[in-house]
Short mmCIF file of C-alpha atoms and ligand atoms in Angstrom, two decimals:
data_model
loop_
_atom_site.label_atom_id
_atom_site.label_comp_id
_atom_site.label_asym_id
_atom_site.label_seq_id
_atom_site.Cartn_x
_atom_site.Cartn_y
_atom_site.Cartn_z
CA MET A 17 8.49 26.68 -12.62
CA MET A 18 9.45 23.07 -13.30
CA ILE A 19 8.43 21.32 -16.50
CA ALA A 20 7.96 17.59 -17.20
CA GLN A 21 11.54 17.23 -18.50
CA ASP A 22 12.88 18.56 -15.18
CA PHE A 23 10.90 15.89 -13.34
CA ASP A 24 12.17 13.21 -15.77
CA LEU A 25 15.76 14.16 -14.95
CA ILE A 26 15.13 14.11 -11.19
CA LEU A 27 13.45 10.70 -11.50
CA GLN A 28 16.51 9.41 -13.39
CA ASP A 29 18.77 10.66 -10.60
CA SER A 30 16.53 9.06 -7.97
CA LEU A 31 16.83 5.78 -9.87
CA VAL A 32 20.63 5.94 -9.77
CA TYR A 33 20.46 6.66 -6.04
CA GLY A 34 17.97 3.82 -5.45
CA ARG A 35 20.06 1.35 -7.48
CA SER A 36 23.14 2.11 -5.42
CA HIS A 37 21.39 0.58 -2.37
CA LEU A 38 20.04 -2.63 -3.90
CA SER A 39 22.83 -4.84 -2.59
CA CYS A 40 21.49 -4.53 0.97
CA GLY A 41 18.30 -6.52 0.50
CA LYS A 42 16.66 -9.49 -1.19
CA VAL A 43 13.51 -10.49 -3.05
CA ALA A 44 10.67 -11.97 -0.91
CA ASP A 45 10.55 -15.76 -1.06
CA TYR A 46 8.08 -16.72 1.69
CA ILE A 47 5.43 -16.63 -1.05
CA PRO A 48 7.26 -18.91 -3.51
CA GLU A 49 5.91 -17.24 -6.66
CA LEU A 50 7.32 -13.84 -5.59
CA ALA A 51 10.86 -15.27 -5.57
CA LYS A 52 10.74 -15.26 -9.40
CA ALA A 53 10.98 -11.44 -9.54
CA ASP A 54 14.08 -9.94 -11.17
CA PRO A 55 16.13 -8.18 -8.43
CA SER A 56 17.61 -5.74 -10.94
CA HIS A 57 14.23 -4.18 -11.69
CA LEU A 58 13.66 -0.69 -10.35
CA GLY A 59 11.21 1.88 -11.63
CA ILE A 60 9.17 4.92 -10.73
CA CYS A 61 6.15 6.82 -12.05
CA LEU A 62 5.10 10.29 -10.94
CA MET A 63 1.89 12.07 -11.91
CA LEU A 64 1.44 15.80 -11.71
CA PRO A 65 -1.95 17.31 -10.82
CA ASP A 66 -2.60 18.16 -14.49
CA GLY A 67 -2.22 14.46 -15.38
CA THR A 68 1.31 14.70 -16.84
CA VAL A 69 3.06 11.36 -16.42
CA CYS A 70 6.82 11.21 -15.73
CA HIS A 71 8.72 7.98 -15.30
CA ALA A 72 12.05 6.20 -15.16
CA GLY A 73 13.46 2.67 -15.16
CA SER A 74 11.27 -0.47 -15.03
CA TRP A 75 8.07 1.49 -14.51
CA LYS A 76 5.96 -0.73 -16.79
CA ILE A 77 6.75 -4.08 -15.11
CA PRO A 78 3.60 -5.65 -13.58
CA PHE A 79 3.74 -6.77 -9.94
CA THR A 80 1.21 -7.87 -7.35
CA MET A 81 -0.02 -5.22 -4.92
CA GLN A 82 0.38 -7.36 -1.79
CA SER A 83 -0.04 -5.08 1.23
CA ILE A 84 -0.89 -2.04 -0.89
CA ALA A 85 -4.25 -3.85 -1.20
CA LYS A 86 -4.79 -2.94 2.48
CA THR A 87 -5.45 0.68 1.51
CA PHE A 88 -8.14 -0.32 -1.01
CA SER A 89 -9.81 -2.81 1.38
CA LEU A 90 -9.91 -0.10 4.06
CA ILE A 91 -11.57 2.32 1.61
CA LEU A 92 -14.13 -0.34 0.68
CA ALA A 93 -14.86 -1.29 4.30
CA LEU A 94 -15.31 2.37 5.33
CA LYS A 95 -17.54 2.98 2.29
CA THR A 96 -19.76 -0.02 2.90
CA VAL A 97 -20.09 -0.34 6.70
CA GLY A 98 -18.80 3.01 7.99
CA TYR A 99 -16.37 4.33 10.58
CA GLU A 100 -17.99 2.96 13.77
CA LYS A 101 -18.19 -0.65 12.61
CA VAL A 102 -14.68 -0.75 11.08
CA PHE A 103 -12.98 0.83 14.09
CA SER A 104 -14.87 -1.39 16.55
CA LYS A 105 -13.00 -4.28 14.91
CA VAL A 106 -9.57 -2.75 14.30
CA GLY A 107 -7.51 0.01 15.98
CA MET A 108 -5.58 3.03 14.69
CA GLU A 109 -2.26 2.64 16.51
CA PRO A 110 1.14 1.85 15.00
CA THR A 111 2.94 -1.28 16.18
CA GLY A 112 6.66 -1.77 16.58
CA ASP A 113 6.26 -5.32 15.32
CA CYS A 114 6.62 -6.87 11.88
CA PHE A 115 3.65 -6.96 9.51
CA ASP A 116 2.72 -10.62 10.10
CA SER A 117 3.31 -10.68 13.86
CA ILE A 118 0.95 -12.69 16.09
CA VAL A 119 2.43 -11.50 19.38
CA GLN A 120 -0.32 -8.98 20.14
CA LEU A 121 -3.02 -11.55 19.41
CA GLU A 122 -1.43 -14.06 21.77
CA THR A 123 -1.11 -11.49 24.57
CA LYS A 124 -4.74 -10.42 24.00
CA GLN A 125 -3.99 -6.84 22.97
CA LEU A 126 -7.16 -6.74 20.95
CA PRO A 127 -8.52 -5.70 18.53
CA PRO A 128 -5.58 -5.72 16.05
CA PHE A 129 -3.66 -2.46 16.20
CA ASN A 130 -4.33 -1.08 12.70
CA PRO A 131 -5.66 -2.00 9.22
CA MET A 132 -2.17 -1.91 7.63
CA ILE A 133 -0.78 -5.00 9.40
CA ASN A 134 -1.92 -8.47 8.34
CA ALA A 135 -4.13 -9.14 11.39
CA GLY A 136 -5.85 -5.75 11.01
CA ALA A 137 -6.29 -6.15 7.27
CA ILE A 138 -7.82 -9.62 7.61
CA VAL A 139 -10.40 -8.19 10.03
CA THR A 140 -11.00 -5.18 7.75
CA VAL A 141 -11.64 -7.53 4.80
CA SER A 142 -14.15 -9.48 6.94
CA CYS A 143 -16.09 -6.22 7.50
CA ILE A 144 -16.88 -5.77 3.80
CA GLU A 145 -20.52 -6.83 3.81
CA LEU A 146 -21.23 -7.25 0.11
CA PRO A 147 -22.40 -10.25 -1.93
CA ASN A 148 -19.11 -10.40 -3.86
CA PRO A 149 -16.42 -8.59 -1.82
CA PHE A 150 -13.52 -9.48 -4.14
CA GLY A 151 -15.53 -8.41 -7.22
CA ALA A 152 -16.27 -5.05 -5.56
CA PHE A 153 -12.60 -4.71 -4.56
CA LEU A 154 -11.38 -5.34 -8.13
CA GLU A 155 -13.92 -2.88 -9.50
CA LEU A 156 -12.72 -0.22 -7.02
CA VAL A 157 -9.07 -0.83 -7.94
CA ARG A 158 -9.85 -0.56 -11.67
CA GLN A 159 -11.83 2.63 -11.10
CA LEU A 160 -9.22 4.37 -8.93
CA CYS A 161 -6.32 3.31 -11.18
CA PHE A 162 -8.26 4.20 -14.35
CA ASN A 163 -7.46 0.81 -15.86
CA ASP A 164 -10.15 -1.76 -16.70
CA THR A 165 -7.64 -4.45 -17.58
CA ILE A 166 -6.28 -4.88 -14.03
CA ARG A 167 -6.73 -8.50 -12.95
CA LEU A 168 -5.78 -11.20 -10.48
CA ASN A 169 -2.41 -12.92 -10.87
CA GLU A 170 -3.66 -16.49 -10.44
CA GLN A 171 -0.19 -18.01 -9.86
CA VAL A 172 0.66 -15.63 -7.02
CA TYR A 173 -2.80 -16.08 -5.47
CA LEU A 174 -2.52 -19.89 -5.50
CA SER A 175 1.06 -19.75 -4.27
CA GLU A 176 0.08 -17.67 -1.22
CA LYS A 177 -3.10 -19.64 -0.58
CA ARG A 178 -1.03 -22.83 -0.49
CA THR A 179 1.72 -21.48 1.76
CA GLY A 180 0.07 -18.71 3.86
CA LEU A 181 0.18 -20.57 7.17
CA ARG A 182 1.00 -17.52 9.26
CA ASN A 183 -2.02 -15.65 7.94
CA ARG A 184 -4.11 -18.75 8.59
CA SER A 185 -2.88 -18.76 12.21
CA ILE A 186 -3.78 -15.07 12.51
CA ALA A 187 -7.31 -15.63 11.18
CA TYR A 188 -8.02 -18.56 13.51
CA LEU A 189 -6.62 -16.71 16.56
CA LEU A 190 -8.90 -13.78 15.68
CA GLN A 191 -11.86 -16.15 15.38
CA SER A 192 -11.09 -17.72 18.75
CA ASP A 193 -11.33 -14.26 20.35
CA HIS A 194 -14.60 -13.46 18.51
CA ILE A 195 -13.01 -10.60 16.55
CA LEU A 196 -13.30 -12.31 13.19
CA GLU A 197 -16.85 -13.10 12.15
CA GLY A 198 -17.63 -15.61 9.42
CA ASP A 199 -15.60 -18.47 8.01
CA PRO A 200 -11.83 -17.75 8.37
CA GLU A 201 -11.02 -19.72 5.19
CA GLN A 202 -13.44 -17.61 3.18
CA VAL A 203 -12.05 -14.35 4.58
CA LEU A 204 -8.48 -15.54 3.94
CA ASP A 205 -9.34 -16.47 0.37
CA ARG A 206 -10.57 -12.91 -0.20
CA TYR A 207 -7.49 -11.44 1.48
CA PHE A 208 -5.10 -13.58 -0.64
CA ARG A 209 -6.94 -12.61 -3.84
CA MET A 210 -6.81 -8.91 -2.96
CA CYS A 211 -3.04 -9.12 -2.33
CA SER A 212 -2.56 -10.86 -5.70
CA VAL A 213 -4.10 -8.20 -7.91
CA GLU A 214 -1.49 -7.17 -10.48
CA VAL A 215 -0.68 -3.53 -11.24
CA THR A 216 2.08 -1.27 -12.60
CA THR A 217 3.59 1.90 -11.16
CA GLU A 218 1.46 3.85 -13.65
CA ASP A 219 -1.75 2.33 -12.20
CA LEU A 220 -0.71 3.08 -8.62
CA ALA A 221 0.55 6.60 -9.39
CA ARG A 222 -2.91 7.36 -10.84
CA TYR A 223 -4.50 6.08 -7.61
CA ALA A 224 -2.00 8.08 -5.54
CA LEU A 225 -2.94 11.21 -7.51
CA ILE A 226 -6.51 10.85 -6.25
CA LEU A 227 -5.36 10.28 -2.66
CA ALA A 228 -3.02 13.26 -2.91
CA ASN A 229 -5.96 15.43 -3.98
CA ASP A 230 -8.19 14.38 -1.09
CA GLY A 231 -10.31 11.97 -3.13
CA THR A 232 -11.06 14.24 -6.09
CA ASP A 233 -9.43 13.46 -9.41
CA PRO A 234 -7.62 16.69 -10.36
CA VAL A 235 -7.74 15.75 -14.05
CA THR A 236 -11.53 15.31 -14.37
CA GLY A 237 -12.68 17.17 -11.23
CA GLU A 238 -14.75 14.14 -10.21
CA GLU A 239 -14.98 13.04 -6.56
CA MET A 240 -13.78 9.43 -6.57
CA ILE A 241 -13.50 8.80 -2.79
CA GLU A 242 -15.14 10.77 0.01
CA GLU A 243 -12.70 13.14 1.68
CA TRP A 244 -13.20 11.78 5.24
CA ILE A 245 -12.18 8.33 4.02
CA VAL A 246 -9.04 9.64 2.29
CA ARG A 247 -8.05 11.51 5.45
CA ILE A 248 -8.20 8.27 7.47
CA VAL A 249 -6.37 6.21 4.84
CA LYS A 250 -3.55 8.76 4.39
CA THR A 251 -3.12 9.22 8.14
CA LEU A 252 -2.77 5.46 8.61
CA MET A 253 -0.39 5.29 5.63
CA LEU A 254 1.80 7.92 7.29
CA THR A 255 1.77 6.34 10.75
CA CYS A 256 1.58 2.61 9.87
CA GLY A 257 2.06 2.18 6.09
CA MET A 258 5.70 1.10 6.24
CA TYR A 259 5.18 -1.20 9.27
CA ASP A 260 7.91 -1.06 11.90
CA GLU A 261 9.83 1.33 9.66
CA SER A 262 6.99 3.90 9.53
CA GLY A 263 8.60 6.29 12.02
CA GLU A 264 11.96 6.41 10.28
CA PHE A 265 10.30 6.74 6.88
CA ALA A 266 8.09 9.60 8.16
CA VAL A 267 11.14 11.45 9.50
CA LYS A 268 13.29 10.97 6.39
CA THR A 269 10.64 11.18 3.66
CA GLY A 270 7.41 12.45 5.21
CA ILE A 271 5.03 11.25 2.49
CA PRO A 272 1.98 9.08 3.34
CA SER A 273 2.99 5.80 1.68
CA LYS A 274 2.14 2.12 1.64
CA SER A 275 4.44 -0.73 0.70
CA GLY A 276 3.87 -4.31 -0.41
CA VAL A 277 6.20 -7.34 -0.44
CA GLY A 278 5.64 -7.56 -4.20
CA GLY A 279 8.06 -4.58 -4.32
CA GLY A 280 5.63 -1.71 -4.80
CA ILE A 281 5.21 1.52 -2.83
CA VAL A 282 2.38 3.98 -3.38
CA ALA A 283 2.95 7.55 -2.15
CA ALA A 284 0.55 10.54 -2.05
CA THR A 285 2.26 13.91 -1.61
CA GLU A 286 1.00 17.02 0.17
CA GLN A 287 1.72 18.93 -3.03
CA GLY A 288 -0.92 16.94 -4.96
CA MET A 289 1.40 14.56 -6.84
CA GLY A 290 0.89 10.81 -7.07
CA ILE A 291 3.98 8.58 -7.01
CA ALA A 292 4.51 4.83 -7.25
CA THR A 293 7.75 2.86 -7.21
CA TYR A 294 8.61 -0.74 -8.02
CA GLY A 295 11.67 -2.65 -6.90
CA PRO A 296 11.33 -6.24 -5.61
CA VAL A 297 14.50 -6.19 -3.49
CA LEU A 298 13.24 -5.77 0.09
CA ASN A 299 14.88 -4.81 3.37
CA LYS A 300 14.42 -6.74 6.64
CA LYS A 301 11.16 -4.90 7.38
CA GLY A 302 9.61 -6.07 4.09
CA ASN A 303 9.84 -2.68 2.34
CA SER A 304 11.36 -2.08 -1.12
CA VAL A 305 14.97 -0.92 -0.67
CA GLY A 306 15.12 0.89 -4.01
CA GLY A 307 11.64 2.37 -3.55
CA ILE A 308 12.41 3.78 -0.11
CA HIS A 309 15.64 5.37 -1.32
CA MET A 310 14.06 6.84 -4.46
CA LEU A 311 11.27 8.41 -2.36
CA GLU A 312 13.78 9.70 0.17
CA TYR A 313 15.78 11.28 -2.67
CA LEU A 314 12.70 12.86 -4.24
CA SER A 315 11.45 14.17 -0.92
CA ARG A 316 14.75 15.97 -0.33
CA LYS A 317 15.07 17.22 -3.90
CA LEU A 318 11.46 18.40 -4.35
CA ASN A 319 10.77 19.33 -0.73
CA LEU A 320 7.93 16.81 -0.43
CA HIS A 321 8.03 16.20 3.34
CA TYR A 322 4.55 16.90 4.71
CA LEU A 323 5.98 19.42 7.19
CA ALA A 324 8.45 20.94 4.75
CA ASN A 325 6.55 24.12 4.00
CA LYS A 326 5.60 24.99 7.55
CA THR A 327 7.73 27.31 9.58
CA TYR A 328 7.85 27.16 13.35
CA THR A 329 8.62 29.93 15.79
CA ALA A 330 10.21 28.86 19.03
CA VAL A 331 8.17 30.00 22.04
O1 DON B 411 -0.09 -11.42 3.77
C1 DON B 411 1.05 -11.37 3.34
O2 DON B 411 2.01 -11.76 3.99
C2 DON B 411 1.27 -10.76 1.96
N1 DON B 411 0.20 -11.11 1.08
C3 DON B 411 1.34 -9.27 2.05
C4 DON B 411 2.37 -8.78 3.03
C5 DON B 411 3.02 -7.52 2.61
O3 DON B 411 2.93 -7.07 1.50
C6 DON B 411 3.86 -6.85 3.62
N2 DON B 411 4.51 -5.71 2.99
N3 DON B 411 5.40 -5.07 2.96
#
C-alpha cells in the first residue's frame, strides 16, 4: 500500500523526467501575454480519492486555463440545453488537424468535429442559453475546483481579444453556414473570457478528482456533475483532448486529459485520482512538453493507463 510520501517521491522523479525534455519546445506567443511565462516552470499536483494532496515543482504558479476551459463549457452546455441540442451543433469525432484549423469549415465538413477544437468550442459556448453565460461558467469552475477566489486574468483576456483573428475567422465562417447562432463578437468575447480564467494545478487536480470519480466528489460524497455528462466529457478528453496528438497520448499514457496553451493539462485517472500539470513550454501540437512527459512517466510507474488492468485472451 502506497502512502503520500511514496507519491511525493514519484512526482519528484516525474518532474526530473519532464524537465529533461523542456529543450524541445517553446512558450506560446500567438497570444502576446502568454509569451511572458517563465519557460523553466514545471509543476504537478495529484489528489488521491481521500483528498490527500501531493505535489512537486512549480505547482502553485497561476496560469490561464485556455483550452481546458472547453471541458467546463461542454459541461455547462450539456447541463443547460442537453445532449440533443449540443450534438446537433457539434460532432464527436477526432480530427487530425491542429486546434485552430479552419480547413474543415472551408470544405464544408460541418458541423465542427468535436467540442475540444476551437471551432467546436465556439459553437458549444454559443449553446449556453443563460442570461450571463460567463458568470455561470465562472461559478461552475469555482464550484468544481473548490476555490471561490478563481477569477479572470484581464490582461490575457484583452490580449487574446485584441489578437484572436483566427478565432474571429472561425466564428464568422460558422455564422455564414448557419451553425453559429447569435452575434459572433458576443460569443467570441465569452469564449476569450472562459479561456482566460486563471487557475493553479491544485484547482485543476481537485476538478480532475471529481471527473475521475464519475462526477461525485469522493471527499464529501456529493454529486457535483451528473454521471452521463462526465462520461461524455472524459470520452472526448481521451479521443480529442490533446488535439492531433490525442492518439499518441492515448497509446503512451492512456489517461483522459485536456491541455491548454497556457501550459496546463488536467488528467482524470481510471483509478480515481485527479492530476494537473503546469509547464508553459509547448510542443508543435500546442501541448505542454513537460506535462506530457510527467504524465507519461506517472502512467508507466503507477500503471494508470485506462486499459492497464484488463487482461485479454487471444481467440
Ligand atoms: O483559442 C485559442 O487559441 C486559445 N484561447 C486556446 C487554445 C488552446 O489552449 C489550445 N491548446 N492546447
